[in-house]
PDB file of C-alpha atoms and ligand atoms in Angstrom:
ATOM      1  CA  UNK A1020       0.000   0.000   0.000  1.00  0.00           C
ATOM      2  CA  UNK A1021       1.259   3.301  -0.901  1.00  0.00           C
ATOM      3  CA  UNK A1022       1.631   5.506   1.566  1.00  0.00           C
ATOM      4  CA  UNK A1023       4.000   8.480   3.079  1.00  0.00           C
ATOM      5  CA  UNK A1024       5.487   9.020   7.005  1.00  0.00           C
ATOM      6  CA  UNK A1025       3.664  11.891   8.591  1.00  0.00           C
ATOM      7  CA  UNK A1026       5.891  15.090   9.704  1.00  0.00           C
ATOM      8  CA  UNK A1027       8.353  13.507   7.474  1.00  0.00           C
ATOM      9  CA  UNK A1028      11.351  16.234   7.057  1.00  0.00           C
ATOM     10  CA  UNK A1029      14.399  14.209   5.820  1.00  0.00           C
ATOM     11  CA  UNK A1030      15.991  14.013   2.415  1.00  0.00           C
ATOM     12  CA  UNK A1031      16.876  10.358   2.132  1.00  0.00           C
ATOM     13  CA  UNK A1032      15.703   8.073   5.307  1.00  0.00           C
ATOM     14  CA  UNK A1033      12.028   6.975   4.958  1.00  0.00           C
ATOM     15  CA  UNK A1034      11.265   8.986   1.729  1.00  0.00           C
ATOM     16  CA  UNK A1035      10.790   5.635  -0.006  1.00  0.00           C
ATOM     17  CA  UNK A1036       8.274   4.018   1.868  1.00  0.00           C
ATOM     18  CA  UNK A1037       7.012   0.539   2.065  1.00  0.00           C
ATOM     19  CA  UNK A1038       4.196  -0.679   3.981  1.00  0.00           C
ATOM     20  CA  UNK A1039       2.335  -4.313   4.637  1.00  0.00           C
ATOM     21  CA  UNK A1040      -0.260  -5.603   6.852  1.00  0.00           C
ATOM     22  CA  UNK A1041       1.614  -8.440   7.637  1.00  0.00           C
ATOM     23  CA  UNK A1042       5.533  -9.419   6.600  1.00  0.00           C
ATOM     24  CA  UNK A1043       7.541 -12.015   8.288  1.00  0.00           C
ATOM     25  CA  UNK A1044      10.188  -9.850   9.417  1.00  0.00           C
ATOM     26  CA  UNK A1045      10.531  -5.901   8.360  1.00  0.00           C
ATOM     27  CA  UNK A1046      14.825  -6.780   8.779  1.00  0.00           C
ATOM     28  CA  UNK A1047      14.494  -9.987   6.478  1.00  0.00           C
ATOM     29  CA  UNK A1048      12.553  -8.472   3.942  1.00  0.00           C
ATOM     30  CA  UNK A1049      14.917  -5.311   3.616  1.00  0.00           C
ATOM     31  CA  UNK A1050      18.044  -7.761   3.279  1.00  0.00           C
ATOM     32  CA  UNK A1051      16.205  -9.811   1.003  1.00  0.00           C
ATOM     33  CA  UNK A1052      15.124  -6.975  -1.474  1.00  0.00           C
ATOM     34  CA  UNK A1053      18.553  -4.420  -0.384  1.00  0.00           C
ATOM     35  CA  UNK A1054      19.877  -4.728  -3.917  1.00  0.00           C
ATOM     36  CA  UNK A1055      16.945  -3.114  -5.638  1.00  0.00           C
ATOM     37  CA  UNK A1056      16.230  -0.547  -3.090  1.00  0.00           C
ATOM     38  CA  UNK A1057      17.386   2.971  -2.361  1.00  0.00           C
ATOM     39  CA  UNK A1058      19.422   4.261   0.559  1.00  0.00           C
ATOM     40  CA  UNK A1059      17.104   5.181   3.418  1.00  0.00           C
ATOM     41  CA  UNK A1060      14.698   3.125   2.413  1.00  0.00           C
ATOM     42  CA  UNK A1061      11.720   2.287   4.923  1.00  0.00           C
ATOM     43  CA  UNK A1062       9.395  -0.851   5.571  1.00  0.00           C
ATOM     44  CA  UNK A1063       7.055  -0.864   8.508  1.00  0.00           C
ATOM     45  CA  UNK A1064       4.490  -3.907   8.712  1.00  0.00           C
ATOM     46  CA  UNK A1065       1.893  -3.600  11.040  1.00  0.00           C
ATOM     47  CA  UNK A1066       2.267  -7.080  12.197  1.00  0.00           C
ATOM     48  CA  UNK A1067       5.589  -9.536  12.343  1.00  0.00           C
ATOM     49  CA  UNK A1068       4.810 -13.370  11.861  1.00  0.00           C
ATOM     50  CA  UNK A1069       8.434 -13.913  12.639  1.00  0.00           C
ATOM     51  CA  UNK A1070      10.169 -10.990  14.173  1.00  0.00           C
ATOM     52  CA  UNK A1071      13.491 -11.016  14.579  1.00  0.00           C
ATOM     53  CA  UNK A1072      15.451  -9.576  17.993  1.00  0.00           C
ATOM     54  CA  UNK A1073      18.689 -10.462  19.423  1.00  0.00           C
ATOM     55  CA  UNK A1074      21.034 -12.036  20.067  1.00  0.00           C
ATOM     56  CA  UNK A1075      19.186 -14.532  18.491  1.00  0.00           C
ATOM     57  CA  UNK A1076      15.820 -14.209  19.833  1.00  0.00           C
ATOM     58  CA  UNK A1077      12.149 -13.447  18.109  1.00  0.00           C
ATOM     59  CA  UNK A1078      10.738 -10.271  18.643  1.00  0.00           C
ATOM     60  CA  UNK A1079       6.867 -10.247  19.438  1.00  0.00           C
ATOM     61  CA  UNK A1080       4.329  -8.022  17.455  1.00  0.00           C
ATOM     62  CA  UNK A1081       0.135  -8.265  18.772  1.00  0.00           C
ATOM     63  CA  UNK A1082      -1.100  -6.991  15.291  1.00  0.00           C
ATOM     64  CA  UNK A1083      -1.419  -3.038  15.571  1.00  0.00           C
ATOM     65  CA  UNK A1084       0.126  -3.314  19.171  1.00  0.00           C
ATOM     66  CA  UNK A1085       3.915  -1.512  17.668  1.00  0.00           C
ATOM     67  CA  UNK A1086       5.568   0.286  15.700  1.00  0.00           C
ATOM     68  CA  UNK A1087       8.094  -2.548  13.430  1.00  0.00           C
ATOM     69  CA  UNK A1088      10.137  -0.013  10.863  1.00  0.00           C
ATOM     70  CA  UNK A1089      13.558  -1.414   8.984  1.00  0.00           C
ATOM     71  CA  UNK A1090      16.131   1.229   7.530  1.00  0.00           C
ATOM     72  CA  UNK A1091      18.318   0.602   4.902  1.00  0.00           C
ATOM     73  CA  UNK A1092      21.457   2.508   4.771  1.00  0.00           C
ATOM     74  CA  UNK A1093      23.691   1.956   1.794  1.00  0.00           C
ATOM     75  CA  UNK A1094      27.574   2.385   1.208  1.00  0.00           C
ATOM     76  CA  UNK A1095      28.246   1.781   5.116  1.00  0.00           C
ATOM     77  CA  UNK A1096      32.350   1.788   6.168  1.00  0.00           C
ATOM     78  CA  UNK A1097      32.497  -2.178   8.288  1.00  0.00           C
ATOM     79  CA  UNK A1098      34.391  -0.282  11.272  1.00  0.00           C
ATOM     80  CA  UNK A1099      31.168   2.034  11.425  1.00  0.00           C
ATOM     81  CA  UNK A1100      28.691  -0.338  11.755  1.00  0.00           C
ATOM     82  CA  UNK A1101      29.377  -1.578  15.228  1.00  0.00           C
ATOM     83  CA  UNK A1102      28.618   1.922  16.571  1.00  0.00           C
ATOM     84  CA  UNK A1103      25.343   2.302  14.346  1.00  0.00           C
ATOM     85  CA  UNK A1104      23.038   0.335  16.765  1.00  0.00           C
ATOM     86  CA  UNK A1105      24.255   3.311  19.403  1.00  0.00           C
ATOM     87  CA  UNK A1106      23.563   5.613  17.009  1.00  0.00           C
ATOM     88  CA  UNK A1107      19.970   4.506  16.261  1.00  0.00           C
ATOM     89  CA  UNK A1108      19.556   3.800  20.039  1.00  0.00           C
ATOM     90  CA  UNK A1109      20.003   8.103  20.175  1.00  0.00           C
ATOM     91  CA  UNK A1110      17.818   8.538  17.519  1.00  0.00           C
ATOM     92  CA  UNK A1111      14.924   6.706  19.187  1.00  0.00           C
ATOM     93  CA  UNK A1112      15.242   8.362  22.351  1.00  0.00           C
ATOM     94  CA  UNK A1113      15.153  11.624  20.817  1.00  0.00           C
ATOM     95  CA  UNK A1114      12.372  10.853  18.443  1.00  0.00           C
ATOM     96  CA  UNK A1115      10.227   9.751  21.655  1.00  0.00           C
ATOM     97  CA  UNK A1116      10.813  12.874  23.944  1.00  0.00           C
ATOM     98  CA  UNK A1117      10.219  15.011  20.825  1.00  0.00           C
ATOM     99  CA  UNK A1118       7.267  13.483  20.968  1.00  0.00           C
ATOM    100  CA  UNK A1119       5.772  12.719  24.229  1.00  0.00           C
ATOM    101  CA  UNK A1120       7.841  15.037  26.016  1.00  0.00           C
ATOM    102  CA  UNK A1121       8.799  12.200  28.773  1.00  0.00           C
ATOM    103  CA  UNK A1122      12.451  11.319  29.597  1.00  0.00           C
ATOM    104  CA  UNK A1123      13.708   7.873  27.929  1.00  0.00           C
ATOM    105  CA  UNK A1124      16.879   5.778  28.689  1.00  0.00           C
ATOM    106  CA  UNK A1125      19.352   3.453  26.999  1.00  0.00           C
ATOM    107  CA  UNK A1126      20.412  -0.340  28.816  1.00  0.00           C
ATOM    108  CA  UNK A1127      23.688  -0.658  26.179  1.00  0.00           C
ATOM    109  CA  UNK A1128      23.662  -1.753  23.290  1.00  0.00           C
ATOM    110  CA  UNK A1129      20.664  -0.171  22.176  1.00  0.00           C
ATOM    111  CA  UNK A1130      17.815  -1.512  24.429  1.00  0.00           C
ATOM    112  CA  UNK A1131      15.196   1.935  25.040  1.00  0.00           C
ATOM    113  CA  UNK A1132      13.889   1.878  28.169  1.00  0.00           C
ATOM    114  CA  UNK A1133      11.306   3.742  30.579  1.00  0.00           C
ATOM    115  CA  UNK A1134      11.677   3.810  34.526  1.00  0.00           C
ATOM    116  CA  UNK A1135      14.114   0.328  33.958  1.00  0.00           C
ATOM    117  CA  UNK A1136      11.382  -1.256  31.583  1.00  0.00           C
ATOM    118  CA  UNK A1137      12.242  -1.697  28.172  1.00  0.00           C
ATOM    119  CA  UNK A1138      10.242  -0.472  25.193  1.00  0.00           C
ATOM    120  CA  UNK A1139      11.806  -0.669  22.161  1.00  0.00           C
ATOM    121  CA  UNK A1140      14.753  -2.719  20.970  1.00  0.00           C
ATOM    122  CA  UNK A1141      16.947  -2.605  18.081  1.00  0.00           C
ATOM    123  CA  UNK A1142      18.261  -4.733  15.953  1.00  0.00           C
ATOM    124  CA  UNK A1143      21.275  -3.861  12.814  1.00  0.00           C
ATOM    125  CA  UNK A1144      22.096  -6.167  10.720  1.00  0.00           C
ATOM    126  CA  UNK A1145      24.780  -5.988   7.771  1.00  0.00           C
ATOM    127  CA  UNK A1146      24.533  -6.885   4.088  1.00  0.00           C
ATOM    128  CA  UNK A1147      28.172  -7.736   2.123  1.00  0.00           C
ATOM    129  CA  UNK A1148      27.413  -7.551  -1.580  1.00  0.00           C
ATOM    130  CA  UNK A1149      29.315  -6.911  -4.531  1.00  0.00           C
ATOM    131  CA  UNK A1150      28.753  -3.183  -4.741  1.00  0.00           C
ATOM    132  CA  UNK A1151      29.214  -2.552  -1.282  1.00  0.00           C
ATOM    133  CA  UNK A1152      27.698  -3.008   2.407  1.00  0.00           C
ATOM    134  CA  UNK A1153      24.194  -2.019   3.531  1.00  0.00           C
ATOM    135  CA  UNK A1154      23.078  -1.953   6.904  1.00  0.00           C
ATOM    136  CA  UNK A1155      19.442  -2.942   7.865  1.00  0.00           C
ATOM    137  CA  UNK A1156      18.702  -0.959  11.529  1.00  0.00           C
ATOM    138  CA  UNK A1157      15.208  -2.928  12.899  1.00  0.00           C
ATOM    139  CA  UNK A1158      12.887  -0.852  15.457  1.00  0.00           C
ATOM    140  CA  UNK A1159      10.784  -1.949  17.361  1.00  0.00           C
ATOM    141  CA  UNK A1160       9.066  -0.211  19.509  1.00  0.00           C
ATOM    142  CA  UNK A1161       5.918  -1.332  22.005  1.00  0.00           C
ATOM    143  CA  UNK A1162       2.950   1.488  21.539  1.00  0.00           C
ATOM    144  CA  UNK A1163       0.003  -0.195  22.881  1.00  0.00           C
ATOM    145  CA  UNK A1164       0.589  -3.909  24.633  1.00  0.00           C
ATOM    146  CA  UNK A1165      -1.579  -4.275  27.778  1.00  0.00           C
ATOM    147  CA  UNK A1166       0.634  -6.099  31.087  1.00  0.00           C
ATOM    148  CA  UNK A1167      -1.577  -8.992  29.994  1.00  0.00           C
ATOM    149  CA  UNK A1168       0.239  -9.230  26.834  1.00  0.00           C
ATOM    150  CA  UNK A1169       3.474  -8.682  28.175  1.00  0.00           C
ATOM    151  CA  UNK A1170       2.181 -11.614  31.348  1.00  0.00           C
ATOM    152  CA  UNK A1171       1.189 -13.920  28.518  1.00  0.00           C
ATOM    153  CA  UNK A1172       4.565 -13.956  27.120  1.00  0.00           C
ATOM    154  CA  UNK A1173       6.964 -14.339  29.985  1.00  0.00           C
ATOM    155  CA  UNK A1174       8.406 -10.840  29.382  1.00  0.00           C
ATOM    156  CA  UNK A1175       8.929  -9.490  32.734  1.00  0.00           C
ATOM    157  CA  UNK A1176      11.146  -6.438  31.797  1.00  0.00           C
ATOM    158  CA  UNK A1177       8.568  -5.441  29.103  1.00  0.00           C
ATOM    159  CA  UNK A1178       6.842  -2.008  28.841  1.00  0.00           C
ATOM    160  CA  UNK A1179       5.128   0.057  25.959  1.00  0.00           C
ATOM    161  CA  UNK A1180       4.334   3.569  25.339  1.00  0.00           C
ATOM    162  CA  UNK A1181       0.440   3.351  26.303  1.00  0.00           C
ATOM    163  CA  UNK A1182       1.111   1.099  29.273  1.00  0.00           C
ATOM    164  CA  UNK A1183       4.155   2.915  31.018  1.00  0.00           C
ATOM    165  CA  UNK A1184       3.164   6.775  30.149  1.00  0.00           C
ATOM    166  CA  UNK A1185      -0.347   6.478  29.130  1.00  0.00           C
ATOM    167  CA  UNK A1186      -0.070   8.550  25.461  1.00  0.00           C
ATOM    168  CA  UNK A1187      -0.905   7.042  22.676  1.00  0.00           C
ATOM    169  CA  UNK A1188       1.390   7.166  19.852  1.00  0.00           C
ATOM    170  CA  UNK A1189       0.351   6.192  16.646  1.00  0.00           C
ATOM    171  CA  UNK A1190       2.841   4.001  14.566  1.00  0.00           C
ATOM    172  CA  UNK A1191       3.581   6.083  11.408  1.00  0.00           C
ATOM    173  CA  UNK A1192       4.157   9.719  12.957  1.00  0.00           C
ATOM    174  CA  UNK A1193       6.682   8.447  15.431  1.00  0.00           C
ATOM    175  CA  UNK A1194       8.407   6.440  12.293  1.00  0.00           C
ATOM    176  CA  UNK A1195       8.747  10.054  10.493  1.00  0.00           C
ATOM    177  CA  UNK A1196       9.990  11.229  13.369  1.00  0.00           C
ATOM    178  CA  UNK A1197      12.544   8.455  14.168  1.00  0.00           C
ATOM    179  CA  UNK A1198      14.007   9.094  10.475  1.00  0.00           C
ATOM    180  CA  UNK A1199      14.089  12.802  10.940  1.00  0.00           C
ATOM    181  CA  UNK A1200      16.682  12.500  14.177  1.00  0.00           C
ATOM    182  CA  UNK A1201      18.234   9.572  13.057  1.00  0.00           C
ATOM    183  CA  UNK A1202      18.914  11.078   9.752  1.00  0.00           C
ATOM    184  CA  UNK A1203      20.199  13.689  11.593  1.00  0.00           C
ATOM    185  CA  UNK A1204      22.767  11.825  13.899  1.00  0.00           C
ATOM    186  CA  UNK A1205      23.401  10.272  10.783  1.00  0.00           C
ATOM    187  CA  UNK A1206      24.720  13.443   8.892  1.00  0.00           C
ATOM    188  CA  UNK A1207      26.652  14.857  12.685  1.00  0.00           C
ATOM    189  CA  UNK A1208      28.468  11.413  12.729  1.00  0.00           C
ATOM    190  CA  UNK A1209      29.451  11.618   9.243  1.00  0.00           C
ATOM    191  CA  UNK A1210      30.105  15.143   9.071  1.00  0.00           C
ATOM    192  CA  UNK A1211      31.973  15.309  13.492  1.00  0.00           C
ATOM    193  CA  UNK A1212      33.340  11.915  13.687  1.00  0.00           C
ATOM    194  CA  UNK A1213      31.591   9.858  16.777  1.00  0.00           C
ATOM    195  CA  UNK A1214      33.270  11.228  19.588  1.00  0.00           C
ATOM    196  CA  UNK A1215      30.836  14.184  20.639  1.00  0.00           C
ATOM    197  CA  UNK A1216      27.983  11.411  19.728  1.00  0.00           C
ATOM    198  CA  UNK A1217      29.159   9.153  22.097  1.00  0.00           C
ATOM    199  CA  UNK A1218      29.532  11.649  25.087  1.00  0.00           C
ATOM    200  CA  UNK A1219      26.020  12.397  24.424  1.00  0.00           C
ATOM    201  CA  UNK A1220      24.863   8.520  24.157  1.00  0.00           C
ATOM    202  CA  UNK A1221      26.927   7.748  27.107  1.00  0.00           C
ATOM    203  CA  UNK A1222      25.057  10.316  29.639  1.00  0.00           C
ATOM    204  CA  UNK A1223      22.057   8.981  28.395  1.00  0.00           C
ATOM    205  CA  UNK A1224      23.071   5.161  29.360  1.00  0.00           C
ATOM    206  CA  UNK A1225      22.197   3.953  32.362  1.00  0.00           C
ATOM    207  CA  UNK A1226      24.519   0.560  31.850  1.00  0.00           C
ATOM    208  CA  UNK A1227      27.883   2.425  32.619  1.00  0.00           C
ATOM    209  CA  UNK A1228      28.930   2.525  36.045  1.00  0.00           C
ATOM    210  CA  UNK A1229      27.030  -0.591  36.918  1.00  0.00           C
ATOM    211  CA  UNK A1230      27.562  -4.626  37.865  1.00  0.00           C
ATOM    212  CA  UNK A1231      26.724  -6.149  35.257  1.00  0.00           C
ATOM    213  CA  UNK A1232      26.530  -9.644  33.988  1.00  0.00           C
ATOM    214  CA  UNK A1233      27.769 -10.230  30.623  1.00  0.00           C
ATOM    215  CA  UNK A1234      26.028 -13.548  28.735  1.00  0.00           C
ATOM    216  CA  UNK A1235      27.644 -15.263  25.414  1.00  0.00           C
ATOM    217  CA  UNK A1236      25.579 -18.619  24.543  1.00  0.00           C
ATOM    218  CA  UNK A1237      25.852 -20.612  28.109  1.00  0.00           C
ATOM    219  CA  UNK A1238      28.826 -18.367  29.315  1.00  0.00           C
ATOM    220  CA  UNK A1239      28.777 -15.184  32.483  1.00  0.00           C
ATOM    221  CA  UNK A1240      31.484 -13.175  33.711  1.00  0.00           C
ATOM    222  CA  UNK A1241      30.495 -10.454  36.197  1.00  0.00           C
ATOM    223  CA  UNK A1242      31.902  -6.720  36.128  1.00  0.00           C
ATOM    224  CA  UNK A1243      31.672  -3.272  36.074  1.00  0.00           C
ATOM    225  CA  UNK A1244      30.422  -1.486  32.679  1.00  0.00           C
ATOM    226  CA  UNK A1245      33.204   1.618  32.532  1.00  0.00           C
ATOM    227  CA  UNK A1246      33.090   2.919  29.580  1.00  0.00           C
ATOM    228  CA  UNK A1247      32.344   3.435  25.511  1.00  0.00           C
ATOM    229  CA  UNK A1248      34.654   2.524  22.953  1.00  0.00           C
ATOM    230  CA  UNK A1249      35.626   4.915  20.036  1.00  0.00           C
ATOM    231  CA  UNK A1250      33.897   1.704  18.388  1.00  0.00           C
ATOM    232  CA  UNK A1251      30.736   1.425  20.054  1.00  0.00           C
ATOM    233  CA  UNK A1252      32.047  -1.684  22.595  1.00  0.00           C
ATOM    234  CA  UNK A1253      30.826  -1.656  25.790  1.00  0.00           C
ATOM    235  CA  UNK A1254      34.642  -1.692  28.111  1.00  0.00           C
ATOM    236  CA  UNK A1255      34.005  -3.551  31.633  1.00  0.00           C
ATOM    237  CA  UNK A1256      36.366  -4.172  34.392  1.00  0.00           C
ATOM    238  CA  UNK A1257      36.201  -8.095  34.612  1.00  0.00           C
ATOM    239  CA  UNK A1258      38.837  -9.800  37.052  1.00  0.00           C
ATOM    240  CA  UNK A1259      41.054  -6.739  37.162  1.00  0.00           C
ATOM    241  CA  UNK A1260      41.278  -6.192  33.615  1.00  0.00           C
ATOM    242  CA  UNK A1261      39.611  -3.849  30.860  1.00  0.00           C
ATOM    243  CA  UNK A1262      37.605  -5.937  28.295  1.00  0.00           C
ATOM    244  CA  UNK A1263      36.106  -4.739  25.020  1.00  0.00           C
ATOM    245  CA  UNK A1264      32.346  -6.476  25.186  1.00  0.00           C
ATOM    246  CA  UNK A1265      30.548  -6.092  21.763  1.00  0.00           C
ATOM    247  CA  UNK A1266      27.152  -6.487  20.936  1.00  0.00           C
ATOM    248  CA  UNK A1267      26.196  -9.606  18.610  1.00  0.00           C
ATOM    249  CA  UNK A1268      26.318 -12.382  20.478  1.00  0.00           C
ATOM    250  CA  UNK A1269      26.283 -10.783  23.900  1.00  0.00           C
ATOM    251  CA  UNK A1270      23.761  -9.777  26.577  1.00  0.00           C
ATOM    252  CA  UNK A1271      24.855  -7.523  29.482  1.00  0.00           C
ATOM    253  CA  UNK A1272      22.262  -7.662  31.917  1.00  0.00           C
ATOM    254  CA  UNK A1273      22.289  -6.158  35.946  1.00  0.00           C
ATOM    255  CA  UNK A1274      23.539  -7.756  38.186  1.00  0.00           C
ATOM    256  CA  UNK A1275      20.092  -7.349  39.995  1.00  0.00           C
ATOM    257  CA  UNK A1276      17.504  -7.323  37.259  1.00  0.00           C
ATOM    258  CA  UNK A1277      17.038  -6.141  33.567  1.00  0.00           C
ATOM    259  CA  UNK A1278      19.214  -2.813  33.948  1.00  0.00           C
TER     260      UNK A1278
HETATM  261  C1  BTN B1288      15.762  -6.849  20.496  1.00  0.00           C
HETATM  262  O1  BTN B1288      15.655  -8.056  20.691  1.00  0.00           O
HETATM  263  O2  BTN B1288      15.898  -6.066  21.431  1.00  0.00           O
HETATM  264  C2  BTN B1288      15.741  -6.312  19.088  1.00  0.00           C
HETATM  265  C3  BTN B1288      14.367  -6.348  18.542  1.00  0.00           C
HETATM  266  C4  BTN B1288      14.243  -5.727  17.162  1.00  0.00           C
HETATM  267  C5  BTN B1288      12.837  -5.858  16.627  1.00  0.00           C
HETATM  268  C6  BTN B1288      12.665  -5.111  15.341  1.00  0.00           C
HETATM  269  S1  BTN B1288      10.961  -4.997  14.881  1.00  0.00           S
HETATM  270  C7  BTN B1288      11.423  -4.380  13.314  1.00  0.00           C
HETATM  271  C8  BTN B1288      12.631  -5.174  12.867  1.00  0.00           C
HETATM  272  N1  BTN B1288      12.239  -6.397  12.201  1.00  0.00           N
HETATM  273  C9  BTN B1288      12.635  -7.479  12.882  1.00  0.00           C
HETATM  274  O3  BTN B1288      12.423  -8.653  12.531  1.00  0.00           O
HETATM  275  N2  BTN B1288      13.254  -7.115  14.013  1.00  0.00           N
HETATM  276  C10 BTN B1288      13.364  -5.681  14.120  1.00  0.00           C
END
């Protein structure tokens, strides 16, 4: 269905738009089709049969219940793309207070949350082809699940929009609006470099200066979350000494709960 992002103010991100009722995965379809679609391109479905989160994990959509949006960004350097789920992490947080005029965190890598709960999650995947690499950045973000729907599925940690501020956000303003700051971060990075960027990211995350537990597959070390690399890795003081901790495979979790 043709359609356009309301409040939409960009020049690239979102100006193509794509938009289904159902799709198994907004991510999957964007890698699938990458090669015959323009930089900034945007798909939002308003329900995921098979949505994907990470590391490794679905991501659940109630039909109508979220906002599911996949960005394609073309021409991406590899050493940039490790600090791109930061990036959009910033750009979410922004588009939400420019919105509902609340005050929104970030759990590193990228997880958005509201008083500790989490409410929207991100996850960037990368595309190698011949003429270069594309990066697929995958929002989603909770608008309207009840507790009950966050009960039904286990998901303890779990908070949307509605539930946690009571406004009601419609899915395809807040997409315009998460283009027109991302785009924006977008051009700063490109244009500043990511150091200013990631002062700004890290007073916004509430993972540094914490215990934390770091998970890979069956494997937890314990530590303290210091600091941001210049390449987006989270640095934590495990058994005296500094470790780089990046995001793929890896959970950092408190060492108390979610955050
Ligand atoms: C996470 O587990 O925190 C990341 C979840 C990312 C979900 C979004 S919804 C839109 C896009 N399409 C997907 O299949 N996943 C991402």
């Amino acid at each position: 269905m043709s359609r356009e992002l309301p409040g939409l103010k960009t020049v690239r991100l979102g100006r193509r738009l794509l938009y289904f009722d159902e799709l198994a995965s907004t991510n999957a379809y964007l890698k699938e089709n990458a090669a015959v679609l323009p930089h900034g391109a945007a798909v939002i479905a308003q329900s995921q049969i098979k949505g994907r989160g990470r590391p490794g994990k679905s991501w659940s959509d109630p039909a109508g219940a979220g906002l599911a949006l996949s960005l394609l960004l073309h021409g991406q350097n590899t050493s940039d793309i490790s600090r791109l789920p930061l990036l959009a992490g910033l750009g979410v947080v922004f588009s939400l207070e420019a919105i509902t005029g609340e005050s929104f965190s970030l759990k590193w890598s990228n997880d958005v949350l509201y008083c500790g709960k989490k409410l929207c999650g991100i996850l960037c995947e990368s595309k190698i082809a011949a003429q270069g690499t594309s990066a697929v950045v995958g929002i989603g973000v909770n608008l309207a699940q009840t507790q009950p729907d966050f009960d039904h599925l286990g998901l303890v940690y779990a908070t949307s929009l509605q539930l946690a501020t009571g406004k009601i956000v419609p899915n395809l303003p807040l997409a315009g609006e998460i283009c027109n700051q991302f785009e924006q971060i977008l051009e700063d990075f490109e244009e500043n470099g990511f150091n200013r960027l990631k002062e700004t990211y890290k007073s916004r995350c509430i993972t540094l200066g914490k215990q934390v537990r770091v998970i890979t597959g069956k494997t937890e070390q314990t530590g303290l979350a210091c600091d941001i690399a210049d390449d987006g890795a989270l640095i934590c003081e495990i058994g005296g000494k500094l470790v780089p901790i990046y995001a793929g495979e890896t959970s950092v979790r408190g060492l108390y709960g979610y955050a």
